[in-house]
Amino acid sequence: MVTEKHEDFLMAVRISDNGEFIHANPATLGQQGATNVTNGCINLSLGDAQAYFATAMYGDPVEVSGTSIELSAADGDLYDWAIDWPTWQSMSAL
C-alpha cells in the first residue's frame, strides 16, 4: 500500500475508504496491542500480517476496540459491518 502521506506498507488490507488498513509494520512491534501509534491503521508483525493477508476476504467484519472513532457512511462503501443490527433492520424495505 502506498498513499500520498505514507511510505510502502506490506500485506495491507483496506478496511475503509478513508485510508485505514490492517498491515505489517515491524517498526511498531513493541507498541502493538498497547498504544495507538499510527494514523488509524492496525499494525501487525510481519508474520501475523502475512497470515491475515492470506486469509482475509472482502466483506470480512473487523472489530476494533480501544478507540472512540467509529466507521460511518462518511468512510465510503466499506462501513456496513459498523452498523448495529437494530439500525440495519430499520433500513430494510420489508
JSON list of C-alpha atoms in Angstrom, two decimals:
[
{"chain": "A", "resi": 1, "resn": "MET", "atom": "CA", "xyz": [0.00, 0.00, 0.00]},
{"chain": "A", "resi": 2, "resn": "VAL", "atom": "CA", "xyz": [1.24, 3.48, -0.85]},
{"chain": "A", "resi": 3, "resn": "THR", "atom": "CA", "xyz": [-0.57, 6.73, -0.09]},
{"chain": "A", "resi": 4, "resn": "GLU", "atom": "CA", "xyz": [0.44, 10.33, -0.60]},
{"chain": "A", "resi": 5, "resn": "LYS", "atom": "CA", "xyz": [1.25, 10.68, 3.11]},
{"chain": "A", "resi": 6, "resn": "HIS", "atom": "CA", "xyz": [2.98, 7.38, 3.85]},
{"chain": "A", "resi": 7, "resn": "GLU", "atom": "CA", "xyz": [5.66, 5.04, 2.63]},
{"chain": "A", "resi": 8, "resn": "ASP", "atom": "CA", "xyz": [5.06, 1.49, 1.40]},
{"chain": "A", "resi": 9, "resn": "PHE", "atom": "CA", "xyz": [3.46, -0.97, 3.81]},
{"chain": "A", "resi": 10, "resn": "LEU", "atom": "CA", "xyz": [3.49, -4.73, 3.34]},
{"chain": "A", "resi": 11, "resn": "MET", "atom": "CA", "xyz": [0.48, -7.05, 3.45]},
{"chain": "A", "resi": 12, "resn": "ALA", "atom": "CA", "xyz": [-2.05, -4.19, 3.54]},
{"chain": "A", "resi": 13, "resn": "VAL", "atom": "CA", "xyz": [-5.81, -4.88, 3.70]},
{"chain": "A", "resi": 14, "resn": "ARG", "atom": "CA", "xyz": [-8.05, -1.80, 3.34]},
{"chain": "A", "resi": 15, "resn": "ILE", "atom": "CA", "xyz": [-10.86, -1.59, 5.92]},
{"chain": "A", "resi": 16, "resn": "SER", "atom": "CA", "xyz": [-12.25, 1.83, 4.94]},
{"chain": "A", "resi": 17, "resn": "ASP", "atom": "CA", "xyz": [-12.19, 4.27, 2.06]},
{"chain": "A", "resi": 18, "resn": "ASN", "atom": "CA", "xyz": [-10.58, 6.91, 4.31]},
{"chain": "A", "resi": 19, "resn": "GLY", "atom": "CA", "xyz": [-7.21, 5.16, 4.39]},
{"chain": "A", "resi": 20, "resn": "GLU", "atom": "CA", "xyz": [-7.48, 2.76, 7.32]},
{"chain": "A", "resi": 21, "resn": "PHE", "atom": "CA", "xyz": [-5.64, -0.50, 6.71]},
{"chain": "A", "resi": 22, "resn": "ILE", "atom": "CA", "xyz": [-4.56, -3.63, 8.54]},
{"chain": "A", "resi": 23, "resn": "HIS", "atom": "CA", "xyz": [-0.90, -4.08, 7.58]},
{"chain": "A", "resi": 24, "resn": "ALA", "atom": "CA", "xyz": [2.57, -5.16, 8.63]},
{"chain": "A", "resi": 25, "resn": "ASN", "atom": "CA", "xyz": [4.57, -2.55, 10.49]},
{"chain": "A", "resi": 26, "resn": "PRO", "atom": "CA", "xyz": [7.60, -4.07, 12.24]},
{"chain": "A", "resi": 27, "resn": "ALA", "atom": "CA", "xyz": [8.66, -0.59, 13.45]},
{"chain": "A", "resi": 28, "resn": "THR", "atom": "CA", "xyz": [5.76, -0.56, 15.94]},
{"chain": "A", "resi": 29, "resn": "LEU", "atom": "CA", "xyz": [6.15, -4.14, 17.19]},
{"chain": "A", "resi": 30, "resn": "GLY", "atom": "CA", "xyz": [6.80, -3.07, 20.80]},
{"chain": "A", "resi": 31, "resn": "GLN", "atom": "CA", "xyz": [3.68, -0.88, 20.92]},
{"chain": "A", "resi": 32, "resn": "GLN", "atom": "CA", "xyz": [1.25, -3.19, 19.08]},
{"chain": "A", "resi": 33, "resn": "GLY", "atom": "CA", "xyz": [-1.79, -4.02, 21.17]},
{"chain": "A", "resi": 34, "resn": "ALA", "atom": "CA", "xyz": [-0.96, -1.40, 23.81]},
{"chain": "A", "resi": 35, "resn": "THR", "atom": "CA", "xyz": [-0.58, 2.05, 22.24]},
{"chain": "A", "resi": 36, "resn": "ASN", "atom": "CA", "xyz": [-2.13, 3.93, 19.34]},
{"chain": "A", "resi": 37, "resn": "VAL", "atom": "CA", "xyz": [0.91, 4.89, 17.29]},
{"chain": "A", "resi": 38, "resn": "THR", "atom": "CA", "xyz": [-0.32, 5.42, 13.72]},
{"chain": "A", "resi": 39, "resn": "ASN", "atom": "CA", "xyz": [-3.00, 7.37, 11.87]},
{"chain": "A", "resi": 40, "resn": "GLY", "atom": "CA", "xyz": [-5.84, 4.87, 12.17]},
{"chain": "A", "resi": 41, "resn": "CYS", "atom": "CA", "xyz": [-4.17, 1.75, 10.81]},
{"chain": "A", "resi": 42, "resn": "ILE", "atom": "CA", "xyz": [-3.97, -1.57, 12.62]},
{"chain": "A", "resi": 43, "resn": "ASN", "atom": "CA", "xyz": [-0.31, -2.61, 12.76]},
{"chain": "A", "resi": 44, "resn": "LEU", "atom": "CA", "xyz": [0.75, -6.25, 12.84]},
{"chain": "A", "resi": 45, "resn": "SER", "atom": "CA", "xyz": [4.02, -8.13, 12.96]},
{"chain": "A", "resi": 46, "resn": "LEU", "atom": "CA", "xyz": [5.15, -9.37, 9.55]},
{"chain": "A", "resi": 47, "resn": "GLY", "atom": "CA", "xyz": [4.17, -12.97, 10.39]},
{"chain": "A", "resi": 48, "resn": "ASP", "atom": "CA", "xyz": [0.71, -12.01, 11.67]},
{"chain": "A", "resi": 49, "resn": "ALA", "atom": "CA", "xyz": [0.16, -9.71, 8.69]},
{"chain": "A", "resi": 50, "resn": "GLN", "atom": "CA", "xyz": [1.10, -12.48, 6.25]},
{"chain": "A", "resi": 51, "resn": "ALA", "atom": "CA", "xyz": [-1.35, -14.88, 7.91]},
{"chain": "A", "resi": 52, "resn": "TYR", "atom": "CA", "xyz": [-4.17, -12.30, 7.92]},
{"chain": "A", "resi": 53, "resn": "PHE", "atom": "CA", "xyz": [-3.48, -11.15, 4.34]},
{"chain": "A", "resi": 54, "resn": "ALA", "atom": "CA", "xyz": [-3.56, -14.76, 3.11]},
{"chain": "A", "resi": 55, "resn": "THR", "atom": "CA", "xyz": [-6.97, -15.47, 4.66]},
{"chain": "A", "resi": 56, "resn": "ALA", "atom": "CA", "xyz": [-8.86, -12.14, 4.65]},
{"chain": "A", "resi": 57, "resn": "MET", "atom": "CA", "xyz": [-11.79, -11.86, 2.28]},
{"chain": "A", "resi": 58, "resn": "TYR", "atom": "CA", "xyz": [-13.65, -8.78, 1.06]},
{"chain": "A", "resi": 59, "resn": "GLY", "atom": "CA", "xyz": [-16.52, -8.16, 3.46]},
{"chain": "A", "resi": 60, "resn": "ASP", "atom": "CA", "xyz": [-14.93, -9.84, 6.49]},
{"chain": "A", "resi": 61, "resn": "PRO", "atom": "CA", "xyz": [-16.03, -7.98, 9.62]},
{"chain": "A", "resi": 62, "resn": "VAL", "atom": "CA", "xyz": [-13.29, -6.21, 11.57]},
{"chain": "A", "resi": 63, "resn": "GLU", "atom": "CA", "xyz": [-13.92, -5.22, 15.18]},
{"chain": "A", "resi": 64, "resn": "VAL", "atom": "CA", "xyz": [-11.62, -2.50, 16.51]},
{"chain": "A", "resi": 65, "resn": "SER", "atom": "CA", "xyz": [-11.51, -1.73, 20.23]},
{"chain": "A", "resi": 66, "resn": "GLY", "atom": "CA", "xyz": [-9.70, 0.92, 22.24]},
{"chain": "A", "resi": 67, "resn": "THR", "atom": "CA", "xyz": [-10.79, 3.89, 20.14]},
{"chain": "A", "resi": 68, "resn": "SER", "atom": "CA", "xyz": [-13.69, 6.30, 20.26]},
{"chain": "A", "resi": 69, "resn": "ILE", "atom": "CA", "xyz": [-13.64, 6.78, 16.46]},
{"chain": "A", "resi": 70, "resn": "GLU", "atom": "CA", "xyz": [-16.17, 4.66, 14.57]},
{"chain": "A", "resi": 71, "resn": "LEU", "atom": "CA", "xyz": [-16.52, 3.98, 10.87]},
{"chain": "A", "resi": 72, "resn": "SER", "atom": "CA", "xyz": [-19.59, 5.54, 9.25]},
{"chain": "A", "resi": 73, "resn": "ALA", "atom": "CA", "xyz": [-21.17, 6.28, 5.90]},
{"chain": "A", "resi": 74, "resn": "ALA", "atom": "CA", "xyz": [-18.56, 9.04, 5.52]},
{"chain": "A", "resi": 75, "resn": "ASP", "atom": "CA", "xyz": [-16.00, 6.23, 5.15]},
{"chain": "A", "resi": 76, "resn": "GLY", "atom": "CA", "xyz": [-17.43, 5.18, 1.79]},
{"chain": "A", "resi": 77, "resn": "ASP", "atom": "CA", "xyz": [-18.76, 1.76, 0.91]},
{"chain": "A", "resi": 78, "resn": "LEU", "atom": "CA", "xyz": [-16.72, -0.19, 3.46]},
{"chain": "A", "resi": 79, "resn": "TYR", "atom": "CA", "xyz": [-18.65, 0.53, 6.64]},
{"chain": "A", "resi": 80, "resn": "ASP", "atom": "CA", "xyz": [-21.71, -1.72, 6.60]},
{"chain": "A", "resi": 81, "resn": "TRP", "atom": "CA", "xyz": [-20.35, -4.03, 9.33]},
{"chain": "A", "resi": 82, "resn": "ALA", "atom": "CA", "xyz": [-20.11, -0.97, 11.60]},
{"chain": "A", "resi": 83, "resn": "ILE", "atom": "CA", "xyz": [-23.92, -0.68, 11.68]},
{"chain": "A", "resi": 84, "resn": "ASP", "atom": "CA", "xyz": [-25.59, -2.33, 14.66]},
{"chain": "A", "resi": 85, "resn": "TRP", "atom": "CA", "xyz": [-28.35, -4.87, 13.96]},
{"chain": "A", "resi": 86, "resn": "PRO", "atom": "CA", "xyz": [-31.35, -2.73, 15.04]},
{"chain": "A", "resi": 87, "resn": "THR", "atom": "CA", "xyz": [-30.18, 0.13, 12.79]},
{"chain": "A", "resi": 88, "resn": "TRP", "atom": "CA", "xyz": [-29.58, -2.31, 9.92]},
{"chain": "A", "resi": 89, "resn": "GLN", "atom": "CA", "xyz": [-33.12, -3.68, 10.32]},
{"chain": "A", "resi": 90, "resn": "SER", "atom": "CA", "xyz": [-34.57, -0.16, 10.37]},
{"chain": "A", "resi": 91, "resn": "MET", "atom": "CA", "xyz": [-33.14, 0.42, 6.88]},
{"chain": "A", "resi": 92, "resn": "SER", "atom": "CA", "xyz": [-35.00, -2.59, 5.46]},
{"chain": "A", "resi": 93, "resn": "ALA", "atom": "CA", "xyz": [-37.76, -2.06, 2.93]},
{"chain": "A", "resi": 94, "resn": "LEU", "atom": "CA", "xyz": [-39.66, -5.02, 4.44]}
]
